[in-house]
PDB file of C-alpha atoms and ligand atoms in Angstrom:
ATOM      1  CA  UNK P   1      88.580  83.692  95.979  1.00 50.00           C
ATOM      2  CA  UNK P   2      89.319  80.530  93.935  1.00 53.00           C
ATOM      3  CA  UNK P   3      92.482  81.619  92.210  1.00 57.00           C
ATOM      4  CA  UNK P   4      93.728  78.573  90.873  1.00 70.00           C
ATOM      5  CA  UNK P   5      95.527  77.639  88.552  1.00 79.00           C
ATOM      6  CA  UNK P   6      98.780  80.129  89.898  1.00 90.00           C
ATOM      7  CA  UNK P   7      99.789  82.864  86.907  1.00 94.00           C
ATOM      8  CA  UNK P   8     103.057  82.669  85.893  1.00 96.00           C
ATOM      9  CA  UNK P   9     104.768  85.928  84.815  1.00 98.00           C
ATOM     10  CA  UNK P  10     105.020  86.709  81.376  1.00 98.00           C
ATOM     11  CA  UNK P  11     105.234  90.487  81.532  1.00 98.00           C
ATOM     12  CA  UNK P  12     105.944  92.641  83.871  1.00 98.00           C
ATOM     13  CA  UNK P  13     104.639  96.152  85.132  1.00 98.00           C
ATOM     14  CA  UNK P  14     107.898  97.041  84.093  1.00 98.00           C
ATOM     15  CA  UNK P  15     107.533  96.403  80.825  1.00 98.00           C
ATOM     16  CA  UNK P  16     104.659  96.688  79.853  1.00 98.00           C
ATOM     17  CA  UNK P  17     104.119  99.890  80.977  1.00 98.00           C
ATOM     18  CA  UNK P  18     107.539 100.678  78.212  1.00 98.00           C
ATOM     19  CA  UNK P  19     105.130  99.172  75.766  1.00 98.00           C
ATOM     20  CA  UNK P  20     102.139 100.915  76.373  1.00 98.00           C
ATOM     21  CA  UNK P  21     104.209 104.197  75.951  1.00 98.00           C
ATOM     22  CA  UNK P  22     105.865 102.984  72.298  1.00 98.00           C
ATOM     23  CA  UNK P  23     102.637 102.278  71.041  1.00 98.00           C
ATOM     24  CA  UNK P  24     101.615 105.950  72.252  1.00 98.00           C
ATOM     25  CA  UNK P  25     104.189 107.613  70.683  1.00 98.00           C
ATOM     26  CA  UNK P  26     103.390 105.796  67.579  1.00 98.00           C
ATOM     27  CA  UNK P  27      99.652 106.669  67.518  1.00 98.00           C
ATOM     28  CA  UNK P  28     100.380 110.111  68.840  1.00 96.00           C
ATOM     29  CA  UNK P  29     102.419 110.432  66.164  1.00 96.00           C
ATOM     30  CA  UNK P  30     100.097 108.987  63.101  1.00 97.00           C
ATOM     31  CA  UNK P  31      96.786 111.204  64.509  1.00 97.00           C
ATOM     32  CA  UNK P  32      98.934 114.226  64.983  1.00 93.00           C
ATOM     33  CA  UNK P  33      95.964 117.035  64.264  1.00 94.00           C
ATOM     34  CA  UNK P  34      93.458 114.633  64.984  1.00 96.00           C
ATOM     35  CA  UNK P  35      91.031 114.231  67.350  1.00 97.00           C
ATOM     36  CA  UNK P  36      90.511 110.401  67.640  1.00 98.00           C
ATOM     37  CA  UNK P  37      87.570 108.004  68.630  1.00 98.00           C
ATOM     38  CA  UNK P  38      88.708 105.405  70.425  1.00 98.00           C
ATOM     39  CA  UNK P  39      86.485 102.648  71.511  1.00 98.00           C
ATOM     40  CA  UNK P  40      87.695  99.941  73.917  1.00 98.00           C
ATOM     41  CA  UNK P  41      86.135  96.184  73.743  1.00 97.00           C
ATOM     42  CA  UNK P  42      84.990  95.281  77.648  1.00 96.00           C
ATOM     43  CA  UNK P  43      85.991  94.007  79.731  1.00 96.00           C
ATOM     44  CA  UNK P  44      89.045  93.452  78.709  1.00 97.00           C
ATOM     45  CA  UNK P  45      90.943  96.521  77.432  1.00 98.00           C
ATOM     46  CA  UNK P  46      89.897  99.147  80.312  1.00 98.00           C
ATOM     47  CA  UNK P  47      92.851  98.675  82.002  1.00 98.00           C
ATOM     48  CA  UNK P  48      95.096  99.493  78.885  1.00 98.00           C
ATOM     49  CA  UNK P  49      92.772 102.194  77.734  1.00 98.00           C
ATOM     50  CA  UNK P  50      93.578 103.888  81.291  1.00 98.00           C
ATOM     51  CA  UNK P  51      96.979 103.562  80.979  1.00 98.00           C
ATOM     52  CA  UNK P  52      97.208 104.322  77.031  1.00 98.00           C
ATOM     53  CA  UNK P  53      94.683 107.763  77.216  1.00 97.00           C
ATOM     54  CA  UNK P  54      97.367 109.270  80.105  1.00 97.00           C
ATOM     55  CA  UNK P  55     100.204 108.329  78.057  1.00 96.00           C
ATOM     56  CA  UNK P  56      98.662 109.517  74.549  1.00 95.00           C
ATOM     57  CA  UNK P  57      98.784 113.088  76.207  1.00 86.00           C
ATOM     58  CA  UNK P  58      96.269 114.963  73.507  1.00 92.00           C
ATOM     59  CA  UNK P  59      92.741 115.217  73.284  1.00 95.00           C
ATOM     60  CA  UNK P  60      90.811 111.873  72.192  1.00 97.00           C
ATOM     61  CA  UNK P  61      87.361 110.420  72.707  1.00 97.00           C
ATOM     62  CA  UNK P  62      86.592 107.147  74.436  1.00 97.00           C
ATOM     63  CA  UNK P  63      83.933 105.170  74.060  1.00 98.00           C
ATOM     64  CA  UNK P  64      83.644 101.619  75.047  1.00 97.00           C
ATOM     65  CA  UNK P  65      81.556  98.579  73.429  1.00 97.00           C
ATOM     66  CA  UNK P  66      80.805  94.919  74.864  1.00 96.00           C
ATOM     67  CA  UNK P  67      80.312  92.041  72.449  1.00 94.00           C
ATOM     68  CA  UNK P  68      79.384  88.917  73.134  1.00 87.00           C
ATOM     69  CA  UNK P  69      81.433  86.397  72.569  1.00 64.00           C
ATOM     70  CA  UNK P  70      83.266  84.086  75.103  1.00 53.00           C
ATOM     71  CA  UNK P  71      81.378  82.037  77.547  1.00 51.00           C
ATOM     72  CA  UNK P  72      83.048  81.150  80.557  1.00 40.00           C
ATOM     73  CA  UNK P  73      85.673  78.709  80.586  1.00 43.00           C
ATOM     74  CA  UNK P  74      88.511  78.911  77.954  1.00 45.00           C
ATOM     75  CA  UNK P  75      86.737  78.453  74.463  1.00 53.00           C
ATOM     76  CA  UNK P  76      85.525  81.760  72.017  1.00 52.00           C
ATOM     77  CA  UNK P  77      81.783  80.224  70.791  1.00 55.00           C
ATOM     78  CA  UNK P  78      82.735  82.373  67.744  1.00 54.00           C
ATOM     79  CA  UNK P  79      79.083  83.660  68.196  1.00 76.00           C
ATOM     80  CA  UNK P  80      79.619  87.202  68.694  1.00 89.00           C
ATOM     81  CA  UNK P  81      76.563  90.077  69.190  1.00 90.00           C
ATOM     82  CA  UNK P  82      77.401  94.117  70.558  1.00 92.00           C
ATOM     83  CA  UNK P  83      75.465  93.852  73.159  1.00 91.00           C
ATOM     84  CA  UNK P  84      75.946  97.381  74.519  1.00 86.00           C
ATOM     85  CA  UNK P  85      76.540  99.832  72.003  1.00 85.00           C
ATOM     86  CA  UNK P  86      78.381 103.027  71.472  1.00 90.00           C
ATOM     87  CA  UNK P  87      77.021 106.466  71.943  1.00 87.00           C
ATOM     88  CA  UNK P  88      79.310 108.177  69.984  1.00 88.00           C
ATOM     89  CA  UNK P  89      78.702 108.871  65.953  1.00 94.00           C
ATOM     90  CA  UNK P  90      81.491 106.908  63.884  1.00 97.00           C
ATOM     91  CA  UNK P  91      80.826 108.806  60.946  1.00 97.00           C
ATOM     92  CA  UNK P  92      83.564 110.588  59.569  1.00 98.00           C
ATOM     93  CA  UNK P  93      85.320 109.825  62.480  1.00 98.00           C
ATOM     94  CA  UNK P  94      89.294 108.361  62.626  1.00 98.00           C
ATOM     95  CA  UNK P  95      88.522 105.374  64.901  1.00 98.00           C
ATOM     96  CA  UNK P  96      91.100 103.151  66.809  1.00 98.00           C
ATOM     97  CA  UNK P  97      89.640 100.239  68.074  1.00 98.00           C
ATOM     98  CA  UNK P  98      91.242  99.915  71.503  1.00 98.00           C
ATOM     99  CA  UNK P  99      91.553  95.402  72.413  1.00 98.00           C
ATOM    100  CA  UNK P 100      93.738  93.929  75.178  1.00 98.00           C
ATOM    101  CA  UNK P 101      94.157  90.486  72.703  1.00 97.00           C
ATOM    102  CA  UNK P 102      93.948  89.044  68.955  1.00 97.00           C
ATOM    103  CA  UNK P 103      92.967  85.744  69.601  1.00 95.00           C
ATOM    104  CA  UNK P 104      90.814  83.653  66.831  1.00 94.00           C
ATOM    105  CA  UNK P 105      90.134  86.947  65.512  1.00 95.00           C
ATOM    106  CA  UNK P 106      86.258  86.675  65.362  1.00 94.00           C
ATOM    107  CA  UNK P 107      85.731  89.334  67.800  1.00 94.00           C
ATOM    108  CA  UNK P 108      87.781  91.791  65.761  1.00 96.00           C
ATOM    109  CA  UNK P 109      87.094  91.455  62.630  1.00 96.00           C
ATOM    110  CA  UNK P 110      83.398  91.328  63.602  1.00 95.00           C
ATOM    111  CA  UNK P 111      84.332  94.539  64.888  1.00 97.00           C
ATOM    112  CA  UNK P 112      86.146  96.042  62.208  1.00 98.00           C
ATOM    113  CA  UNK P 113      82.818  95.042  59.756  1.00 96.00           C
ATOM    114  CA  UNK P 114      80.652  96.564  61.902  1.00 96.00           C
ATOM    115  CA  UNK P 115      82.311  99.796  62.411  1.00 97.00           C
ATOM    116  CA  UNK P 116      83.248  99.836  58.725  1.00 98.00           C
ATOM    117  CA  UNK P 117      79.968  99.907  58.052  1.00 97.00           C
ATOM    118  CA  UNK P 118      79.718 103.106  59.602  1.00 97.00           C
ATOM    119  CA  UNK P 119      81.805 105.117  57.602  1.00 98.00           C
ATOM    120  CA  UNK P 120      84.907 106.300  59.753  1.00 98.00           C
ATOM    121  CA  UNK P 121      86.996 108.859  58.030  1.00 98.00           C
ATOM    122  CA  UNK P 122      90.160 105.953  59.259  1.00 98.00           C
ATOM    123  CA  UNK P 123      89.380 102.782  60.893  1.00 98.00           C
ATOM    124  CA  UNK P 124      92.656 100.783  62.492  1.00 98.00           C
ATOM    125  CA  UNK P 125      93.399  98.167  65.805  1.00 98.00           C
ATOM    126  CA  UNK P 126      95.343  98.661  68.453  1.00 98.00           C
ATOM    127  CA  UNK P 127      95.764  94.981  70.466  1.00 98.00           C
ATOM    128  CA  UNK P 128      98.348  94.776  73.245  1.00 98.00           C
ATOM    129  CA  UNK P 129      98.451  91.367  72.430  1.00 98.00           C
ATOM    130  CA  UNK P 130      98.626  88.860  70.053  1.00 98.00           C
ATOM    131  CA  UNK P 131      98.293  85.135  69.617  1.00 98.00           C
ATOM    132  CA  UNK P 132      98.992  84.615  66.208  1.00 97.00           C
ATOM    133  CA  UNK P 133      98.725  80.518  66.688  1.00 97.00           C
ATOM    134  CA  UNK P 134      95.476  80.579  67.647  1.00 95.00           C
ATOM    135  CA  UNK P 135      93.957  82.666  64.427  1.00 96.00           C
ATOM    136  CA  UNK P 136      91.024  82.085  62.303  1.00 94.00           C
ATOM    137  CA  UNK P 137      90.621  84.939  60.257  1.00 95.00           C
ATOM    138  CA  UNK P 138      93.253  86.854  58.961  1.00 96.00           C
ATOM    139  CA  UNK P 139      93.580  90.651  61.619  1.00 97.00           C
ATOM    140  CA  UNK P 140      95.751  93.371  60.391  1.00 97.00           C
ATOM    141  CA  UNK P 141      96.902  94.500  63.585  1.00 98.00           C
ATOM    142  CA  UNK P 142      97.912  98.507  63.302  1.00 98.00           C
ATOM    143  CA  UNK P 143      99.415  99.052  66.586  1.00 98.00           C
ATOM    144  CA  UNK P 144     101.157  95.650  68.444  1.00 98.00           C
ATOM    145  CA  UNK P 145     102.055  95.870  72.078  1.00 98.00           C
ATOM    146  CA  UNK P 146     103.390  92.367  72.839  1.00 98.00           C
ATOM    147  CA  UNK P 147     102.723  88.968  70.509  1.00 98.00           C
ATOM    148  CA  UNK P 148     101.965  86.308  73.180  1.00 98.00           C
ATOM    149  CA  UNK P 149     102.656  82.314  73.201  1.00 96.00           C
ATOM    150  CA  UNK P 150      99.819  80.243  72.702  1.00 95.00           C
ATOM    151  CA  UNK P 151      98.851  80.027  76.333  1.00 95.00           C
ATOM    152  CA  UNK P 152      95.867  81.283  78.178  1.00 94.00           C
ATOM    153  CA  UNK P 153      97.140  84.910  78.960  1.00 96.00           C
ATOM    154  CA  UNK P 154      95.166  86.677  82.454  1.00 97.00           C
ATOM    155  CA  UNK P 155      96.226  89.934  84.395  1.00 98.00           C
ATOM    156  CA  UNK P 156      95.923  93.581  83.382  1.00 98.00           C
ATOM    157  CA  UNK P 157      92.572  93.627  82.903  1.00 98.00           C
ATOM    158  CA  UNK P 158      92.408  90.375  80.933  1.00 97.00           C
ATOM    159  CA  UNK P 159      90.540  87.337  82.487  1.00 95.00           C
ATOM    160  CA  UNK P 160      90.268  84.083  82.753  1.00 93.00           C
ATOM    161  CA  UNK P 161      86.394  82.908  84.158  1.00 91.00           C
ATOM    162  CA  UNK P 162      86.681  86.941  85.352  1.00 93.00           C
ATOM    163  CA  UNK P 163      89.504  85.767  87.791  1.00 94.00           C
ATOM    164  CA  UNK P 164      93.029  87.645  87.469  1.00 96.00           C
ATOM    165  CA  UNK P 165      91.829  90.718  85.601  1.00 97.00           C
ATOM    166  CA  UNK P 166      93.104  92.564  88.776  1.00 98.00           C
ATOM    167  CA  UNK P 167      96.794  91.835  88.812  1.00 98.00           C
ATOM    168  CA  UNK P 168      99.696  93.912  87.082  1.00 98.00           C
ATOM    169  CA  UNK P 169     101.245  91.493  85.556  1.00 98.00           C
ATOM    170  CA  UNK P 170     100.401  90.158  82.417  1.00 98.00           C
ATOM    171  CA  UNK P 171     101.024  86.074  83.610  1.00 98.00           C
ATOM    172  CA  UNK P 172      99.932  83.158  81.877  1.00 97.00           C
ATOM    173  CA  UNK P 173      97.922  80.186  82.559  1.00 95.00           C
ATOM    174  CA  UNK P 174      97.810  76.676  82.387  1.00 87.00           C
ATOM    175  CA  UNK P 175      94.060  75.059  81.723  1.00 69.00           C
ATOM    176  CA  UNK P 176      92.999  71.909  83.872  1.00 60.00           C
TER     177      UNK P 176
HETATM  178  C1  PRP Q   1      88.159  88.892  74.767  1.00 88.98           C
HETATM  179  C2  PRP Q   1      88.847  90.042  73.912  1.00 88.98           C
HETATM  180  C3  PRP Q   1      88.746  89.887  72.742  1.00 88.98           C
HETATM  181  C4  PRP Q   1      88.569  88.387  71.963  1.00 88.98           C
HETATM  182  C5  PRP Q   1      89.625  87.996  71.555  1.00 88.98           C
HETATM  183  O1  PRP Q   1      86.982  88.941  75.099  1.00 88.98           O
HETATM  184  O2  PRP Q   1      88.860  91.001  75.193  1.00 88.98           O
HETATM  185  O3  PRP Q   1      87.512  90.530  72.139  1.00 88.98           O
HETATM  186  O4  PRP Q   1      88.051  88.097  73.381  1.00 88.98           O
HETATM  187  O5  PRP Q   1      88.890  86.828  71.465  1.00 88.98           O
HETATM  188  P1  PRP Q   1      89.032  86.144  69.606  1.00 88.98           P
HETATM  189  O6  PRP Q   1      90.596  86.853  68.791  1.00 88.98           O
HETATM  190  O7  PRP Q   1      89.037  84.197  69.551  1.00 88.98           O
HETATM  191  O8  PRP Q   1      87.898  86.419  69.002  1.00 88.98           O
HETATM  192  P2  PRP Q   1      86.321  87.771  75.991  1.00 88.98           P
HETATM  193  O9  PRP Q   1      85.039  87.884  75.285  1.00 88.98           O
HETATM  194  O10 PRP Q   1      86.838  87.420  76.885  1.00 88.98           O
HETATM  195  O11 PRP Q   1      85.419  89.344  77.371  1.00 88.98           O
HETATM  196  P3  PRP Q   1      86.611  90.290  78.351  1.00 88.98           P
HETATM  197  O12 PRP Q   1      87.224  90.835  77.585  1.00 88.98           O
HETATM  198  O13 PRP Q   1      85.156  90.907  78.866  1.00 88.98           O
HETATM  199  O14 PRP Q   1      87.215  89.146  79.301  1.00 88.98           O
END
């Protein structure tokens, strides 16, 4: 497999674990006595979701949704739709979106609108990373892991052209 360009570590496994623990503590504090529905945005959130729910250590329900937004390469097409939907009912639930990255903000902004129409009891956003320098649509992130620079981010579930999701660290790659 061609894994060029070479990723450079931005956040190590240990730093990620500490950050996921901090996020889990914040979420645990805010959802005491509740049974939230965590909705992961595929594919990038799957590693983060897997670690987060095990550290949360209280009963949560897990769902995933897949949006179409990025094509091949490094730029978002900006056209978003649901390509794999939810099975769980959202109405009346305490819903927490679990994202790997908020970049332009278009994907999660679309998803917030989409879920709000389903009348959840509450709706919040947890994102492992945020790249505010690229924002086109304002987004409030309730639980944020890392702010990242305006470089392409890979690893810990996040890809570049379907490469590098397997890396245990969060890394940057330079576009050619
Ligand atoms: C990424 C990421 C977010 C979105 C962020 O998904 O997981 O959902 O893009 O970008 P935005 O803020 O500019 O909308 P992607 O479409 O790359 O799919 P993937 O998670 O399957 O890699």
